[in-house]
Coordinates of C-alpha atoms in Angstrom, one line a residue:
Chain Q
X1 CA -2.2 63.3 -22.3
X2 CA -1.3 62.7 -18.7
X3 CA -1.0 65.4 -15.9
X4 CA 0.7 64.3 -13.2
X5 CA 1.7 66.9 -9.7
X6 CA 3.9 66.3 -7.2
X7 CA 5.2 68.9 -4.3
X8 CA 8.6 70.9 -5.5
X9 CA 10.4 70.8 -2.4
X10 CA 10.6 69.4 0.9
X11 CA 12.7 69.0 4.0
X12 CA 13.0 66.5 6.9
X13 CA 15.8 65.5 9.2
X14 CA 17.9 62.3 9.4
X15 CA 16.0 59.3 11.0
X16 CA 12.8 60.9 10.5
X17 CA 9.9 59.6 8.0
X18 CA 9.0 61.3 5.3
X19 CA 6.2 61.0 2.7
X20 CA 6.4 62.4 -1.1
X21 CA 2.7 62.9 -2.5
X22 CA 2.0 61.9 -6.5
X23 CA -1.7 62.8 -8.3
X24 CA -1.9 62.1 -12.0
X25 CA -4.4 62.2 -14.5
X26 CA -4.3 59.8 -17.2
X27 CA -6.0 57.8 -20.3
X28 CA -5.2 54.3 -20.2
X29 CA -2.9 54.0 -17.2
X30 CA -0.5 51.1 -16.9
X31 CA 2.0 51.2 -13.9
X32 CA 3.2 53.9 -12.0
X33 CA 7.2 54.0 -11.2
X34 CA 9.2 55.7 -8.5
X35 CA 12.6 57.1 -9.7
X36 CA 15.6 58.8 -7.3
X37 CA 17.6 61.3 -9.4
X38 CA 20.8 62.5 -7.6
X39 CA 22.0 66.1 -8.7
X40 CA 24.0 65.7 -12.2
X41 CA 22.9 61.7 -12.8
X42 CA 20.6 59.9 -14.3
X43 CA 17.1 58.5 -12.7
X44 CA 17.6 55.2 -10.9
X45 CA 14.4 52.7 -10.5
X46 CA 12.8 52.7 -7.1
X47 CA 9.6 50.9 -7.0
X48 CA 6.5 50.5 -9.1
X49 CA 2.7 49.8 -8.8
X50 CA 0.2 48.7 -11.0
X51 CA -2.4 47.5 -8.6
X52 CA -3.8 49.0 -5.8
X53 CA -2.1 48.7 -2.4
X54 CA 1.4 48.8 -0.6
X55 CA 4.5 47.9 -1.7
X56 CA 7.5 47.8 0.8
X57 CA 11.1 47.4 -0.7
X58 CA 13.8 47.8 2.4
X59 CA 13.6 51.1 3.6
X60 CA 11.2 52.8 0.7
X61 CA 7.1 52.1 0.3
X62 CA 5.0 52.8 -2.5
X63 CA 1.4 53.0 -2.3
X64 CA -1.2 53.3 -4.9
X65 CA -5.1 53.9 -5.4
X66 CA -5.9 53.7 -9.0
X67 CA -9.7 55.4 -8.3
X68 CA -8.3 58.4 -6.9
X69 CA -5.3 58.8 -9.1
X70 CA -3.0 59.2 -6.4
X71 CA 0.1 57.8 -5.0
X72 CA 2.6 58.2 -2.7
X73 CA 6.3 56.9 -1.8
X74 CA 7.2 56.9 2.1
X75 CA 10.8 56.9 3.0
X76 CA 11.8 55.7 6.5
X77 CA 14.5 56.4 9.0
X78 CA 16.2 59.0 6.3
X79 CA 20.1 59.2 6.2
X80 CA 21.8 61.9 4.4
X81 CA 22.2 59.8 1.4
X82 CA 18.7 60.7 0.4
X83 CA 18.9 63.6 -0.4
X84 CA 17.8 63.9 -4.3
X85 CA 14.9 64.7 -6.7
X86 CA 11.7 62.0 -6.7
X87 CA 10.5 61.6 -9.7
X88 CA 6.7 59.7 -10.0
X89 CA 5.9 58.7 -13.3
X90 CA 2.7 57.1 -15.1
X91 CA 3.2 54.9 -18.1
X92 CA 0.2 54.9 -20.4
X93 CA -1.0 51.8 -22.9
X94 CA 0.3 52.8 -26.4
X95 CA -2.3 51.1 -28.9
X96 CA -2.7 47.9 -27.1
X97 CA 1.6 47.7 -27.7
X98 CA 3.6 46.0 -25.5
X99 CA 5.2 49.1 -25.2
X100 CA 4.1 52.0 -22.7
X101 CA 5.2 55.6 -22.1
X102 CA 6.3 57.1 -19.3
X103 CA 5.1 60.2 -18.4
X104 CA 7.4 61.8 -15.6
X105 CA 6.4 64.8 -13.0
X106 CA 8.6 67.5 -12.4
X107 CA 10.0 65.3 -9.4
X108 CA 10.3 66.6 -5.7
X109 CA 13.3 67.8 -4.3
X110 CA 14.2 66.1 -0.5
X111 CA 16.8 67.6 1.6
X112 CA 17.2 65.8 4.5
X113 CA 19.1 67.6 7.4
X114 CA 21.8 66.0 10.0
Chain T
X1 CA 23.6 41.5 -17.0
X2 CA 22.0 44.4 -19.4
X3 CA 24.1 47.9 -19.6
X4 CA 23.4 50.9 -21.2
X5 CA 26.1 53.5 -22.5
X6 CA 25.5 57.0 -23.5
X7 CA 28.2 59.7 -24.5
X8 CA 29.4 62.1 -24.8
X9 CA 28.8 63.0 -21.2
X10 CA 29.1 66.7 -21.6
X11 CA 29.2 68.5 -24.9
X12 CA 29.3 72.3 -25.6
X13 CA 28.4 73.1 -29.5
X14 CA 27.6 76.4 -30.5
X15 CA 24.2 77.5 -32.3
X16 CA 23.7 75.9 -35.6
X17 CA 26.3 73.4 -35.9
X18 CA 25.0 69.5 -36.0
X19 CA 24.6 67.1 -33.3
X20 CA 25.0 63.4 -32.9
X21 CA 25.0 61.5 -29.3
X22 CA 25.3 57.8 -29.4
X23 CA 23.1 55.5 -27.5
X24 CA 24.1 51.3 -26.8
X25 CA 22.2 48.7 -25.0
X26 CA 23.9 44.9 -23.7
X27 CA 23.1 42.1 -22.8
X28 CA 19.3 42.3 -24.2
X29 CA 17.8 41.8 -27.4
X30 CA 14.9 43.9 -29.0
X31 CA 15.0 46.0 -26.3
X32 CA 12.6 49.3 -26.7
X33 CA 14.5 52.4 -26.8
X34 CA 13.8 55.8 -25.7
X35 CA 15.6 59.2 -25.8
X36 CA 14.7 62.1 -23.2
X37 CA 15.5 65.7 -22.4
X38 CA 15.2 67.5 -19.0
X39 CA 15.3 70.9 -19.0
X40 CA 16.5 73.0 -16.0
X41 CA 13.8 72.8 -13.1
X42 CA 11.5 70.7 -15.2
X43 CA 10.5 67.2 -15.6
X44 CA 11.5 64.6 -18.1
X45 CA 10.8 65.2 -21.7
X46 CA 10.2 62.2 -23.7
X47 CA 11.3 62.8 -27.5
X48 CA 11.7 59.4 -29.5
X49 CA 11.1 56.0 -29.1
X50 CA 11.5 53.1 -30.4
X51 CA 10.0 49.5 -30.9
X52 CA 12.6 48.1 -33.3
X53 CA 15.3 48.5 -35.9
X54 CA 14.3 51.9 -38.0
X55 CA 10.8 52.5 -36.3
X56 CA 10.7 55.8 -34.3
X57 CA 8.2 57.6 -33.0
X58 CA 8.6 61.2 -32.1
X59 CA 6.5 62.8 -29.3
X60 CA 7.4 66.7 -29.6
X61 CA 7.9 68.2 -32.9
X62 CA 11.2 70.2 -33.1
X63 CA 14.4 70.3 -35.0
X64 CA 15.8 67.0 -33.4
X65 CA 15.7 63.2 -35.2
X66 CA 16.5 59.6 -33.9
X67 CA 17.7 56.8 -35.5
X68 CA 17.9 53.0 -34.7
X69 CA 20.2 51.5 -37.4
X70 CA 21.1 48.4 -35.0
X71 CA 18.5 46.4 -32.5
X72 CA 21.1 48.3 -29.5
X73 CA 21.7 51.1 -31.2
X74 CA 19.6 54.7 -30.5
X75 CA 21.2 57.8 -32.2
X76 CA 19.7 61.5 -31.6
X77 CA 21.0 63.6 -33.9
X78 CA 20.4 67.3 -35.5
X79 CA 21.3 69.7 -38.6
X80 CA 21.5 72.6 -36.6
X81 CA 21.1 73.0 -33.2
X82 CA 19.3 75.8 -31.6
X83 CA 19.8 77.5 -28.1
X84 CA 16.8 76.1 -26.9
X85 CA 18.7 72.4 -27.0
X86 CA 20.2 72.8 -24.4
X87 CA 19.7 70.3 -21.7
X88 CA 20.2 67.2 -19.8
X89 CA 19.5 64.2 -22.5
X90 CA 18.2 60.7 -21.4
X91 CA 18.7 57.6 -23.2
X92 CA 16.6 54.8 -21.6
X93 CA 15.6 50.9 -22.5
X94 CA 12.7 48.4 -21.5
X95 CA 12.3 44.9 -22.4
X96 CA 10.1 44.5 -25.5
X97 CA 7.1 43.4 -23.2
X98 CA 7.5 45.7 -20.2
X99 CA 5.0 43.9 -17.2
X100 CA 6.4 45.1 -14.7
X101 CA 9.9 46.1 -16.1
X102 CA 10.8 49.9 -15.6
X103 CA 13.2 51.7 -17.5
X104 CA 16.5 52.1 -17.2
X105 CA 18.8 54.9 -17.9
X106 CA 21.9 55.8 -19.4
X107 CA 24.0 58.3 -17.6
X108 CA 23.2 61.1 -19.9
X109 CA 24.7 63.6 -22.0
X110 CA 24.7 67.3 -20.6
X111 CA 24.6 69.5 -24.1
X112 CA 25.3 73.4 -23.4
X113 CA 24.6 75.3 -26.8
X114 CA 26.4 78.7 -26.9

């Protein structure tokens, strides 16, 4: 199974730079994907990791280190617009398949302030 | 470009009448299918998922069943819903061999069982 933990909540103020923590336990890990979820709408892509390392996409980074089973998405000069749920989420490796399942954390709710 | 439609988007049945919500994928072939359910204040759920036409998989046992009658087609369906199905439900694709590919999402159904 996979456990995966990320903080419930947090806050930070337009302009600022804000980081949203992700551990995870897992057999067989595969990729781990960044989602934003607005209030009442589906998850949308964000980024995704399967290797150690940074990656930087516009105004969002997601890092990963496989050994400690940690990652963490960074989110710079914030604008109102952010506000949302993050969701981190692990895929596994289903039986050698081409297919993998994603196994999502309870996702972190940003509120970013004017 | 590939879509992915989902309805109803809201539905309100009441406790022990049948369910079926409708799931459709363009623009890509053998796509793998998936069907999710977040709860209020918890994470994503997945339920089913599928590989190809008429192989599902189910993940939590409970009174819910999917179908895949057609490559784009994913159906969740149930004889008799219980209160406890109520929720936010995810329909989601992948291509066939995922790399780096994340999944995407449908805009989701919200079912309220009275």
């Amino acid at each position: 199974g996979q456990n995966i933990d990320q903080p419930t909540e947090m806050t930070a103020t337009e302009g600022a730079i804000v980081q949203i923590n992700c551990t995870y336990q897992t057999s067989g890990f595969n990729g781990l994907f960044w989602y934003q979820q607005h209030a009442g709408e589906a998850p949308t892509f964000l980024s995704y990791n399967v290797l150690d390392g940074l990656e930087e996409k516009g105004r969002f980074s997601s890092f990963l280190s496989r050994s400690k089973g940690y990652s963490y998405l960074l989110l710079k000069e914030l604008q109102m617009k952010d506000s949302a749920s993050y969701l981190c989420a692990v895929r596994d490796r289903y039986r050698g398949s081409t297919l993998g399942r994603l196994y999502f954390g309870r996702g972190t709710q940003l509120t970013v302030w004017p | 470009s590939q879509t992915i439609h989902q309805w109803p988007a809201t539905l309100v049945q009441p406790v022990g009448s049948p369910l079926s919500l409708e799931c459709t994928v363009e623009g890509t072939s053998n796509p793998n299918l998936y069907w999710y359910r977040q709860a209020a204040g918890r994470g994503l759920q997945l339920l089913f998922y599928s590989v190809g036409i008429g192989q599902i998989s189910s993940e939590v046992p409970q009174n819910l069943s999917a179908s895949r009658p057609q490559d784009r087609q994913f159906i969740l369906s149930s004889k008799k819903l219980l209160l406890s199905d109520s929720g936010f439900y995810l329909c989601a694709w992948a291509a066939s061999f995922e790399g780096n590919q994340p999944q995407h999402f449908g805009d989701g159904t919200r079912l309220s069982i009275l």
